[in-house]
mmCIF file of C-alpha atoms in Angstrom:
data_model
loop_
_atom_site.group_PDB
_atom_site.id
_atom_site.type_symbol
_atom_site.label_atom_id
_atom_site.label_comp_id
_atom_site.label_asym_id
_atom_site.label_seq_id
_atom_site.Cartn_x
_atom_site.Cartn_y
_atom_site.Cartn_z
ATOM 1 C CA UNK A 1 -9.534 19.393 10.550
ATOM 2 C CA UNK A 2 -6.509 20.215 8.349
ATOM 3 C CA UNK A 3 -7.163 22.376 5.635
ATOM 4 C CA UNK A 4 -4.911 20.844 3.160
ATOM 5 C CA UNK A 5 -3.753 17.259 2.591
ATOM 6 C CA UNK A 6 -0.395 16.529 4.166
ATOM 7 C CA UNK A 7 0.997 14.596 1.006
ATOM 8 C CA UNK A 8 3.489 16.216 -1.568
ATOM 9 C CA UNK A 9 4.554 14.346 -4.506
ATOM 10 C CA UNK A 10 7.331 16.815 -5.362
ATOM 11 C CA UNK A 11 9.069 19.771 -4.298
ATOM 12 C CA UNK A 12 10.705 22.552 -6.672
ATOM 13 C CA UNK A 13 14.012 23.720 -4.859
ATOM 14 C CA UNK A 14 15.142 26.593 -7.053
ATOM 15 C CA UNK A 15 18.076 24.259 -8.786
ATOM 16 C CA UNK A 16 16.476 20.637 -8.080
ATOM 17 C CA UNK A 17 13.625 18.898 -8.152
ATOM 18 C CA UNK A 18 12.750 16.469 -5.280
ATOM 19 C CA UNK A 19 10.365 13.342 -6.004
ATOM 20 C CA UNK A 20 8.911 11.373 -3.480
ATOM 21 C CA UNK A 21 9.429 8.267 -4.422
ATOM 22 C CA UNK A 22 6.270 6.100 -4.496
ATOM 23 C CA UNK A 23 7.517 2.988 -5.608
ATOM 24 C CA UNK A 24 8.695 2.434 -1.955
ATOM 25 C CA UNK A 25 4.994 3.764 -0.246
ATOM 26 C CA UNK A 26 3.519 3.542 2.360
ATOM 27 C CA UNK A 27 6.666 1.278 3.886
ATOM 28 C CA UNK A 28 9.355 4.155 3.492
ATOM 29 C CA UNK A 29 9.380 7.786 2.782
ATOM 30 C CA UNK A 30 12.001 8.347 0.224
ATOM 31 C CA UNK A 31 12.634 11.730 -1.992
ATOM 32 C CA UNK A 32 14.786 11.700 -4.925
ATOM 33 C CA UNK A 33 16.767 14.324 -6.240
ATOM 34 C CA UNK A 34 16.717 15.664 -9.665
ATOM 35 C CA UNK A 35 18.958 18.087 -10.994
ATOM 36 C CA UNK A 36 18.802 16.866 -14.794
ATOM 37 C CA UNK A 37 15.937 16.834 -17.406
ATOM 38 C CA UNK A 38 17.296 12.945 -17.676
ATOM 39 C CA UNK A 39 16.862 12.247 -14.111
ATOM 40 C CA UNK A 40 13.115 14.147 -14.308
ATOM 41 C CA UNK A 41 12.059 11.746 -17.387
ATOM 42 C CA UNK A 42 13.203 8.744 -15.639
ATOM 43 C CA UNK A 43 11.564 9.300 -12.401
ATOM 44 C CA UNK A 44 8.683 9.830 -14.791
ATOM 45 C CA UNK A 45 9.096 6.769 -16.964
ATOM 46 C CA UNK A 46 10.246 4.550 -13.563
ATOM 47 C CA UNK A 47 6.893 5.929 -12.042
ATOM 48 C CA UNK A 48 8.913 7.122 -8.737
ATOM 49 C CA UNK A 49 5.987 10.088 -9.970
ATOM 50 C CA UNK A 50 2.739 9.208 -11.501
ATOM 51 C CA UNK A 51 -0.813 10.419 -11.859
ATOM 52 C CA UNK A 52 -1.276 12.831 -14.800
ATOM 53 C CA UNK A 53 -1.300 16.183 -13.481
ATOM 54 C CA UNK A 54 1.806 15.450 -11.267
ATOM 55 C CA UNK A 55 3.603 14.166 -14.653
ATOM 56 C CA UNK A 56 2.962 17.541 -16.300
ATOM 57 C CA UNK A 57 3.958 19.593 -13.174
ATOM 58 C CA UNK A 58 7.077 17.769 -12.906
ATOM 59 C CA UNK A 59 7.939 17.991 -16.620
ATOM 60 C CA UNK A 60 7.449 21.476 -16.816
ATOM 61 C CA UNK A 61 10.408 21.647 -13.980
ATOM 62 C CA UNK A 62 12.580 19.333 -16.087
ATOM 63 C CA UNK A 63 12.408 21.825 -18.542
ATOM 64 C CA UNK A 64 13.420 24.543 -16.025
ATOM 65 C CA UNK A 65 16.742 22.071 -15.357
ATOM 66 C CA UNK A 66 17.278 21.648 -18.570
ATOM 67 C CA UNK A 67 17.747 25.655 -19.072
ATOM 68 C CA UNK A 68 20.230 25.007 -16.409
ATOM 69 C CA UNK A 69 22.404 22.512 -18.220
ATOM 70 C CA UNK A 70 26.094 23.106 -18.394
ATOM 71 C CA UNK A 71 28.111 24.486 -21.545
ATOM 72 C CA UNK A 72 25.214 26.601 -22.926
ATOM 73 C CA UNK A 73 26.909 29.529 -23.853
ATOM 74 C CA UNK A 74 23.999 30.791 -25.581
ATOM 75 C CA UNK A 75 20.183 31.336 -26.470
ATOM 76 C CA UNK A 76 20.789 28.871 -29.585
ATOM 77 C CA UNK A 77 22.265 26.589 -27.337
ATOM 78 C CA UNK A 78 20.050 26.967 -24.745
ATOM 79 C CA UNK A 79 16.884 26.640 -27.265
ATOM 80 C CA UNK A 80 18.563 23.183 -29.100
ATOM 81 C CA UNK A 81 19.182 21.753 -25.777
ATOM 82 C CA UNK A 82 15.438 22.872 -24.850
ATOM 83 C CA UNK A 83 14.154 21.247 -27.720
ATOM 84 C CA UNK A 84 16.147 17.510 -26.721
ATOM 85 C CA UNK A 85 14.543 18.018 -23.346
ATOM 86 C CA UNK A 86 11.254 18.577 -24.551
ATOM 87 C CA UNK A 87 11.241 15.390 -26.918
ATOM 88 C CA UNK A 88 12.598 13.086 -23.858
ATOM 89 C CA UNK A 89 10.612 14.129 -21.275
ATOM 90 C CA UNK A 90 7.350 13.773 -23.619
ATOM 91 C CA UNK A 91 8.590 10.070 -24.916
ATOM 92 C CA UNK A 92 8.541 9.203 -20.987
ATOM 93 C CA UNK A 93 4.873 8.024 -20.892
ATOM 94 C CA UNK A 94 2.883 8.598 -23.988
ATOM 95 C CA UNK A 95 -1.135 7.919 -22.410
ATOM 96 C CA UNK A 96 -1.417 11.404 -20.002
ATOM 97 C CA UNK A 97 -2.298 14.078 -22.219
ATOM 98 C CA UNK A 98 -1.322 16.403 -19.157
ATOM 99 C CA UNK A 99 2.727 15.920 -20.314
ATOM 100 C CA UNK A 100 2.430 17.228 -23.386
ATOM 101 C CA UNK A 101 0.319 20.427 -22.744
ATOM 102 C CA UNK A 102 2.707 20.958 -19.738
ATOM 103 C CA UNK A 103 5.958 20.995 -22.073
ATOM 104 C CA UNK A 104 4.050 22.869 -25.162
ATOM 105 C CA UNK A 105 3.428 25.633 -22.679
ATOM 106 C CA UNK A 106 6.454 25.628 -21.778
ATOM 107 C CA UNK A 107 8.042 25.420 -25.012
ATOM 108 C CA UNK A 108 6.046 28.596 -25.728
ATOM 109 C CA UNK A 109 8.620 30.690 -23.403
ATOM 110 C CA UNK A 110 11.381 29.704 -25.254
ATOM 111 C CA UNK A 111 9.972 30.322 -28.497
ATOM 112 C CA UNK A 112 8.200 33.403 -27.859
ATOM 113 C CA UNK A 113 9.214 36.280 -30.348
ATOM 114 C CA UNK A 114 8.895 38.698 -27.118
ATOM 115 C CA UNK A 115 11.643 36.975 -25.375
ATOM 116 C CA UNK A 116 14.105 36.086 -28.512
ATOM 117 C CA UNK A 117 16.662 38.467 -27.045
ATOM 118 C CA UNK A 118 16.717 37.611 -23.302
ATOM 119 C CA UNK A 119 20.108 36.155 -22.198
ATOM 120 C CA UNK A 120 20.122 32.552 -20.756
ATOM 121 C CA UNK A 121 19.940 33.919 -17.410
ATOM 122 C CA UNK A 122 16.925 35.451 -17.837
ATOM 123 C CA UNK A 123 15.214 32.700 -19.711
ATOM 124 C CA UNK A 124 16.016 30.874 -16.518
ATOM 125 C CA UNK A 125 13.981 32.702 -14.720
ATOM 126 C CA UNK A 126 10.986 32.937 -17.326
ATOM 127 C CA UNK A 127 10.871 29.066 -17.505
ATOM 128 C CA UNK A 128 11.079 29.093 -13.585
ATOM 129 C CA UNK A 129 7.757 31.206 -13.510
ATOM 130 C CA UNK A 130 6.179 29.461 -16.045
ATOM 131 C CA UNK A 131 6.841 26.046 -13.900
ATOM 132 C CA UNK A 132 5.247 27.495 -10.949
ATOM 133 C CA UNK A 133 2.301 28.835 -12.542
ATOM 134 C CA UNK A 134 1.576 25.482 -13.996
ATOM 135 C CA UNK A 135 2.149 23.762 -10.401
ATOM 136 C CA UNK A 136 -0.099 26.915 -8.421
ATOM 137 C CA UNK A 137 -2.871 26.507 -11.325
ATOM 138 C CA UNK A 138 -2.918 22.818 -10.939
ATOM 139 C CA UNK A 139 -3.455 23.294 -7.111
ATOM 140 C CA UNK A 140 -5.958 25.372 -7.626
ATOM 141 C CA UNK A 141 -7.723 23.512 -10.158
ATOM 142 C CA UNK A 142 -7.773 20.316 -7.932
ATOM 143 C CA UNK A 143 -9.628 22.767 -5.029
ATOM 144 C CA UNK A 144 -12.494 23.630 -7.896
ATOM 145 C CA UNK A 145 -12.798 20.206 -9.044
ATOM 146 C CA UNK A 146 -13.738 19.143 -5.253
ATOM 147 C CA UNK A 147 -16.078 21.865 -5.121
ATOM 148 C CA UNK A 148 -17.876 21.000 -8.316
ATOM 149 C CA UNK A 149 -17.893 17.610 -7.614
ATOM 150 C CA UNK A 150 -19.202 17.680 -3.817
ATOM 151 C CA UNK A 151 -22.787 18.240 -4.976
ATOM 152 C CA UNK A 152 -23.065 15.033 -6.874
ATOM 153 C CA UNK A 153 -23.063 12.957 -3.699
ATOM 154 C CA UNK A 154 -25.653 12.294 -1.183
ATOM 155 C CA UNK A 155 -25.146 12.765 2.429
ATOM 156 C CA UNK A 156 -23.656 9.343 4.240
ATOM 157 C CA UNK A 157 -21.834 8.506 0.800
ATOM 158 C CA UNK A 158 -20.248 5.430 0.114
ATOM 159 C CA UNK A 159 -18.092 6.285 -2.771
ATOM 160 C CA UNK A 160 -15.406 3.535 -4.628
ATOM 161 C CA UNK A 161 -12.709 4.774 -6.232
ATOM 162 C CA UNK A 162 -10.005 3.060 -8.268
ATOM 163 C CA UNK A 163 -6.110 3.460 -8.520
ATOM 164 C CA UNK A 164 -4.574 6.885 -6.658
ATOM 165 C CA UNK A 165 -5.999 10.303 -7.433
ATOM 166 C CA UNK A 166 -4.767 12.184 -4.675
ATOM 167 C CA UNK A 167 -2.345 14.259 -3.694
ATOM 168 C CA UNK A 168 0.468 12.108 -4.875
ATOM 169 C CA UNK A 169 -1.062 12.131 -8.327
ATOM 170 C CA UNK A 170 -1.485 16.122 -8.570
ATOM 171 C CA UNK A 171 0.063 19.277 -7.060
ATOM 172 C CA UNK A 172 -2.425 19.818 -4.911
ATOM 173 C CA UNK A 173 -6.281 18.309 -3.680
ATOM 174 C CA UNK A 174 -6.274 15.436 -6.153
ATOM 175 C CA UNK A 175 -9.251 14.573 -9.010
ATOM 176 C CA UNK A 176 -11.228 11.952 -7.889
ATOM 177 C CA UNK A 177 -9.639 12.012 -4.226
ATOM 178 C CA UNK A 178 -10.065 15.757 -4.171
ATOM 179 C CA UNK A 179 -14.042 15.321 -4.570
ATOM 180 C CA UNK A 180 -13.838 12.699 -1.667
ATOM 181 C CA UNK A 181 -11.764 14.931 0.468
ATOM 182 C CA UNK A 182 -13.881 18.085 -0.070
ATOM 183 C CA UNK A 183 -17.079 15.662 0.855
ATOM 184 C CA UNK A 184 -15.413 14.063 3.581
ATOM 185 C CA UNK A 185 -14.770 18.117 5.064
ATOM 186 C CA UNK A 186 -18.659 18.330 4.193
ATOM 187 C CA UNK A 187 -19.793 15.221 6.415
ATOM 188 C CA UNK A 188 -21.014 13.521 3.297
ATOM 189 C CA UNK A 189 -18.731 10.404 3.441
ATOM 190 C CA UNK A 190 -19.322 7.460 5.165
ATOM 191 C CA UNK A 191 -16.810 5.558 3.805
ATOM 192 C CA UNK A 192 -14.373 5.145 0.855
ATOM 193 C CA UNK A 193 -13.835 1.639 -1.013
ATOM 194 C CA UNK A 194 -10.676 1.740 -2.670
ATOM 195 C CA UNK A 195 -9.171 -0.781 -5.183
ATOM 196 C CA UNK A 196 -6.066 -2.709 -4.728
ATOM 197 C CA UNK A 197 -5.139 -1.579 -8.710
ATOM 198 C CA UNK A 198 -3.452 -4.840 -9.709
ATOM 199 C CA UNK A 199 -0.475 -4.577 -11.103
ATOM 200 C CA UNK A 200 0.864 -1.984 -9.558
ATOM 201 C CA UNK A 201 -1.146 -1.627 -6.397
ATOM 202 C CA UNK A 202 -1.636 2.217 -6.363
ATOM 203 C CA UNK A 203 -5.235 1.610 -4.830
ATOM 204 C CA UNK A 204 -3.665 -0.559 -1.822
ATOM 205 C CA UNK A 205 -0.158 1.180 -1.255
ATOM 206 C CA UNK A 206 -0.977 4.869 -1.656
ATOM 207 C CA UNK A 207 -4.713 5.593 -1.815
ATOM 208 C CA UNK A 208 -4.980 3.656 1.212
ATOM 209 C CA UNK A 209 -2.117 5.341 2.649
ATOM 210 C CA UNK A 210 -3.666 8.934 1.585
ATOM 211 C CA UNK A 211 -6.847 7.932 2.956
ATOM 212 C CA UNK A 212 -5.559 7.123 6.423
ATOM 213 C CA UNK A 213 -3.239 10.297 6.294
ATOM 214 C CA UNK A 214 -6.542 12.320 6.010
ATOM 215 C CA UNK A 215 -8.529 9.757 8.817
ATOM 216 C CA UNK A 216 -10.938 9.507 6.117
ATOM 217 C CA UNK A 217 -12.785 6.022 6.913
ATOM 218 C CA UNK A 218 -11.981 3.625 4.062
ATOM 219 C CA UNK A 219 -11.700 -0.338 3.081
ATOM 220 C CA UNK A 220 -9.678 -1.854 0.817
ATOM 221 C CA UNK A 221 -11.029 -4.527 -1.549
ATOM 222 C CA UNK A 222 -8.837 -6.548 -4.362
ATOM 223 C CA UNK A 223 -9.952 -5.618 -7.885
ATOM 224 C CA UNK A 224 -12.316 -8.696 -8.186
ATOM 225 C CA UNK A 225 -14.308 -7.903 -5.454
ATOM 226 C CA UNK A 226 -15.947 -4.744 -6.952
ATOM 227 C CA UNK A 227 -18.803 -6.624 -8.250
ATOM 228 C CA UNK A 228 -19.841 -8.542 -5.486
ATOM 229 C CA UNK A 229 -19.991 -5.076 -3.283
ATOM 230 C CA UNK A 230 -21.608 -3.470 -5.537
ATOM 231 C CA UNK A 231 -24.130 -6.379 -5.603
ATOM 232 C CA UNK A 232 -24.611 -6.759 -2.163
ATOM 233 C CA UNK A 233 -24.024 -3.095 -0.155
ATOM 234 C CA UNK A 234 -24.948 0.793 -1.053
ATOM 235 C CA UNK A 235 -22.880 1.644 -3.046
ATOM 236 C CA UNK A 236 -23.329 5.616 -4.019
ATOM 237 C CA UNK A 237 -20.995 6.267 -6.351
ATOM 238 C CA UNK A 238 -17.846 5.508 -8.221
ATOM 239 C CA UNK A 239 -15.787 8.346 -9.057
ATOM 240 C CA UNK A 240 -12.350 7.840 -11.158
ATOM 241 C CA UNK A 241 -9.688 10.180 -12.547
ATOM 242 C CA UNK A 242 -8.377 10.076 -15.981
ATOM 243 C CA UNK A 243 -5.373 10.459 -18.234
ATOM 244 C CA UNK A 244 -6.803 11.657 -21.291
ATOM 245 C CA UNK A 245 -10.310 12.638 -22.250
ATOM 246 C CA UNK A 246 -11.183 12.250 -26.082
ATOM 247 C CA UNK A 247 -13.736 15.249 -27.576
ATOM 248 C CA UNK A 248 -16.271 12.472 -27.616
ATOM 249 C CA UNK A 249 -15.932 11.738 -23.966
ATOM 250 C CA UNK A 250 -13.618 8.158 -24.007
ATOM 251 C CA UNK A 251 -11.665 8.207 -21.191
ATOM 252 C CA UNK A 252 -8.268 6.727 -21.016
ATOM 253 C CA UNK A 253 -7.407 5.921 -16.703
ATOM 254 C CA UNK A 254 -5.912 3.050 -15.092
ATOM 255 C CA UNK A 255 -6.350 -0.433 -16.595
ATOM 256 C CA UNK A 256 -9.655 -1.776 -14.707
ATOM 257 C CA UNK A 257 -11.579 1.355 -14.418
ATOM 258 C CA UNK A 258 -13.276 0.308 -17.917
ATOM 259 C CA UNK A 259 -14.532 -2.693 -15.757
ATOM 260 C CA UNK A 260 -15.606 -0.848 -13.063
ATOM 261 C CA UNK A 261 -17.751 1.374 -15.603
ATOM 262 C CA UNK A 262 -19.346 -1.731 -17.064
ATOM 263 C CA UNK A 263 -20.160 -2.996 -13.410
ATOM 264 C CA UNK A 264 -21.568 0.178 -12.234
ATOM 265 C CA UNK A 265 -23.822 0.333 -15.557
ATOM 266 C CA UNK A 266 -25.511 -2.974 -14.646
ATOM 267 C CA UNK A 267 -26.006 -2.380 -11.107
ATOM 268 C CA UNK A 268 -26.934 1.510 -11.784
ATOM 269 C CA UNK A 269 -24.435 2.941 -10.276
ATOM 270 C CA UNK A 270 -23.266 6.910 -11.192
ATOM 271 C CA UNK A 271 -19.954 6.728 -12.669
ATOM 272 C CA UNK A 272 -18.203 10.131 -12.253
ATOM 273 C CA UNK A 273 -14.666 10.946 -14.117
ATOM 274 C CA UNK A 274 -13.052 14.263 -12.170
ATOM 275 C CA UNK A 275 -9.842 15.909 -13.983
ATOM 276 C CA UNK A 276 -8.499 19.336 -14.865
ATOM 277 C CA UNK A 277 -9.611 20.602 -18.265
ATOM 278 C CA UNK A 278 -5.974 20.349 -19.713
ATOM 279 C CA UNK A 279 -6.646 16.164 -19.339
ATOM 280 C CA UNK A 280 -9.609 16.590 -22.290
ATOM 281 C CA UNK A 281 -7.656 16.595 -25.834
ATOM 282 C CA UNK A 282 -10.332 18.152 -28.287
ATOM 283 C CA UNK A 283 -7.234 16.670 -30.799
ATOM 284 C CA UNK A 284 -8.163 13.112 -30.069
ATOM 285 C CA UNK A 285 -11.466 12.571 -31.703
ATOM 286 C CA UNK A 286 -12.180 9.230 -29.913
ATOM 287 C CA UNK A 287 -10.855 6.637 -27.164
ATOM 288 C CA UNK A 288 -9.111 4.317 -30.415
ATOM 289 C CA UNK A 289 -6.962 7.137 -31.022
ATOM 290 C CA UNK A 290 -5.670 7.317 -27.353
ATOM 291 C CA UNK A 291 -2.073 5.951 -26.992
ATOM 292 C CA UNK A 292 -2.003 2.694 -24.335
ATOM 293 C CA UNK A 293 1.165 2.418 -23.014
ATOM 294 C CA UNK A 294 2.294 -1.586 -22.511
ATOM 295 C CA UNK A 295 4.502 -1.945 -19.615
ATOM 296 C CA UNK A 296 7.093 -4.764 -18.433
ATOM 297 C CA UNK A 297 5.593 -8.291 -17.902
ATOM 298 C CA UNK A 298 7.674 -8.201 -14.607
ATOM 299 C CA UNK A 299 5.270 -5.772 -13.142
ATOM 300 C CA UNK A 300 2.617 -8.399 -13.700
ATOM 301 C CA UNK A 301 4.579 -11.371 -12.419
ATOM 302 C CA UNK A 302 6.397 -10.222 -9.781
ATOM 303 C CA UNK A 303 5.692 -8.341 -6.567
ATOM 304 C CA UNK A 304 8.134 -6.459 -4.490
ATOM 305 C CA UNK A 305 11.003 -8.204 -6.618
ATOM 306 C CA UNK A 306 9.160 -11.594 -6.006
ATOM 307 C CA UNK A 307 8.205 -14.065 -8.513
ATOM 308 C CA UNK A 308 4.089 -14.981 -8.114
ATOM 309 C CA UNK A 309 4.230 -17.019 -11.603
ATOM 310 C CA UNK A 310 5.712 -20.095 -13.265
ATOM 311 C CA UNK A 311 9.456 -19.544 -14.780
ATOM 312 C CA UNK A 312 8.652 -18.173 -18.429
ATOM 313 C CA UNK A 313 4.846 -17.130 -17.894
ATOM 314 C CA UNK A 314 4.040 -14.554 -20.811
ATOM 315 C CA UNK A 315 2.226 -11.578 -19.433
ATOM 316 C CA UNK A 316 0.640 -8.580 -20.698
ATOM 317 C CA UNK A 317 0.479 -5.478 -18.962
ATOM 318 C CA UNK A 318 -1.319 -2.391 -20.402
ATOM 319 C CA UNK A 319 -1.047 -0.275 -18.232
ATOM 320 C CA UNK A 320 -4.285 1.899 -18.872
ATOM 321 C CA UNK A 321 -7.794 0.494 -21.052
ATOM 322 C CA UNK A 322 -10.228 3.059 -22.273
ATOM 323 C CA UNK A 323 -13.864 3.660 -21.053
ATOM 324 C CA UNK A 324 -16.574 4.595 -23.946
ATOM 325 C CA UNK A 325 -18.384 7.818 -22.833
ATOM 326 C CA UNK A 326 -21.714 6.256 -22.807
ATOM 327 C CA UNK A 327 -20.658 4.351 -19.621
ATOM 328 C CA UNK A 328 -19.614 7.946 -18.048
ATOM 329 C CA UNK A 329 -22.572 9.865 -15.752
ATOM 330 C CA UNK A 330 -20.327 12.985 -15.719
ATOM 331 C CA UNK A 331 -17.049 14.695 -16.190
ATOM 332 C CA UNK A 332 -16.098 16.617 -13.030
ATOM 333 C CA UNK A 333 -13.505 19.284 -14.097
ATOM 334 C CA UNK A 334 -12.160 22.780 -12.830
ATOM 335 C CA UNK A 335 -14.213 24.004 -14.948
ATOM 336 C CA UNK A 336 -17.875 22.544 -13.756
ATOM 337 C CA UNK A 337 -19.833 19.195 -14.463
ATOM 338 C CA UNK A 338 -20.102 17.998 -18.169
ATOM 339 C CA UNK A 339 -22.806 15.700 -19.037
ATOM 340 C CA UNK A 340 -23.761 13.929 -22.343
ATOM 341 C CA UNK A 341 -23.168 14.369 -25.357
ATOM 342 C CA UNK A 342 -19.748 15.330 -24.280
ATOM 343 C CA UNK A 343 -19.011 16.151 -27.806
ATOM 344 C CA UNK A 344 -20.973 19.342 -27.005
ATOM 345 C CA UNK A 345 -20.758 20.244 -23.422
ATOM 346 C CA UNK A 346 -16.637 19.104 -23.605
ATOM 347 C CA UNK A 347 -16.061 21.955 -25.653
ATOM 348 C CA UNK A 348 -17.992 24.618 -23.865
ATOM 349 C CA UNK A 349 -15.255 25.378 -21.243
ATOM 350 C CA UNK A 350 -12.756 25.928 -24.234
ATOM 351 C CA UNK A 351 -14.665 29.095 -25.590
ATOM 352 C CA UNK A 352 -13.956 31.139 -22.500
ATOM 353 C CA UNK A 353 -10.368 30.003 -22.597
ATOM 354 C CA UNK A 354 -7.627 32.848 -24.139
ATOM 355 C CA UNK A 355 -5.959 32.006 -27.233
ATOM 356 C CA UNK A 356 -2.283 30.757 -27.061
ATOM 357 C CA UNK A 357 0.418 32.179 -30.017
#
């Protein structure tokens, strides 16, 4: 078996960023080239690339591209333009906290007093290094999430997952998918049940494709079938990713996650959230404080550009929902497994982190 997933969501090529266009998967492999931060922001906003960790990595490279912009004749010009790019990239998608986390980390480079006197060219190199470091850290984080989560699964496990949390959503193994991938390598997975994830069909288009690429046994179900299979078949765990985890453990993830958590609780099935520590936002007290992105109604009423609803139908499309902490059995991060009460356990990993000035 291969030692690393075959899939990549993005590739950095020194002066440009390539994004695998996830809107046309699984039928086409199409790479979009980004040479400006505008193009990166559009790629994030239009869901050419998606998944909280991947968005963070890609946004970091967006700032690296911004530093290369023409007509930046001084460090002050460069700094002003980077500030503008920071704001533009941040607005691309509001829910995933990894986006802000990566942008803030990159901003510490161009605002650092120790780097204040370097040339614009040297600042480009410094930003490149930081973006590469963010990507490498996410890859390592994915590996550790998989290792930390695999012990929670029994042998011969049947796991239900929602949306897409694999290499298409990260820089490496994935989050929830990383746990599944690692468990599969340890011969612990009997099969995966992947929900289609309406309306954008990330489960049907992306997760099913990744599972197939990695030769992991799976079955695809519609979102509305989850309760039936929890009732009629043995499901050992539900594992999902996260776009933001509040200080109390409330978790924002792809719309439909909350429903699965309620169903899992009713059927006494463990419900796990897998995400890097960068997804935990201690400045957000509870899930009520998490902004929920409302996307175009066209993504509900149209499928592949074809209407599936009567003309002038009013539709809603919140892209995420919030699962209350009391429905979450454990949160698996790169720093370990956190269990209730999350107001205490989620803070512990942060205590060992260096303070960033």
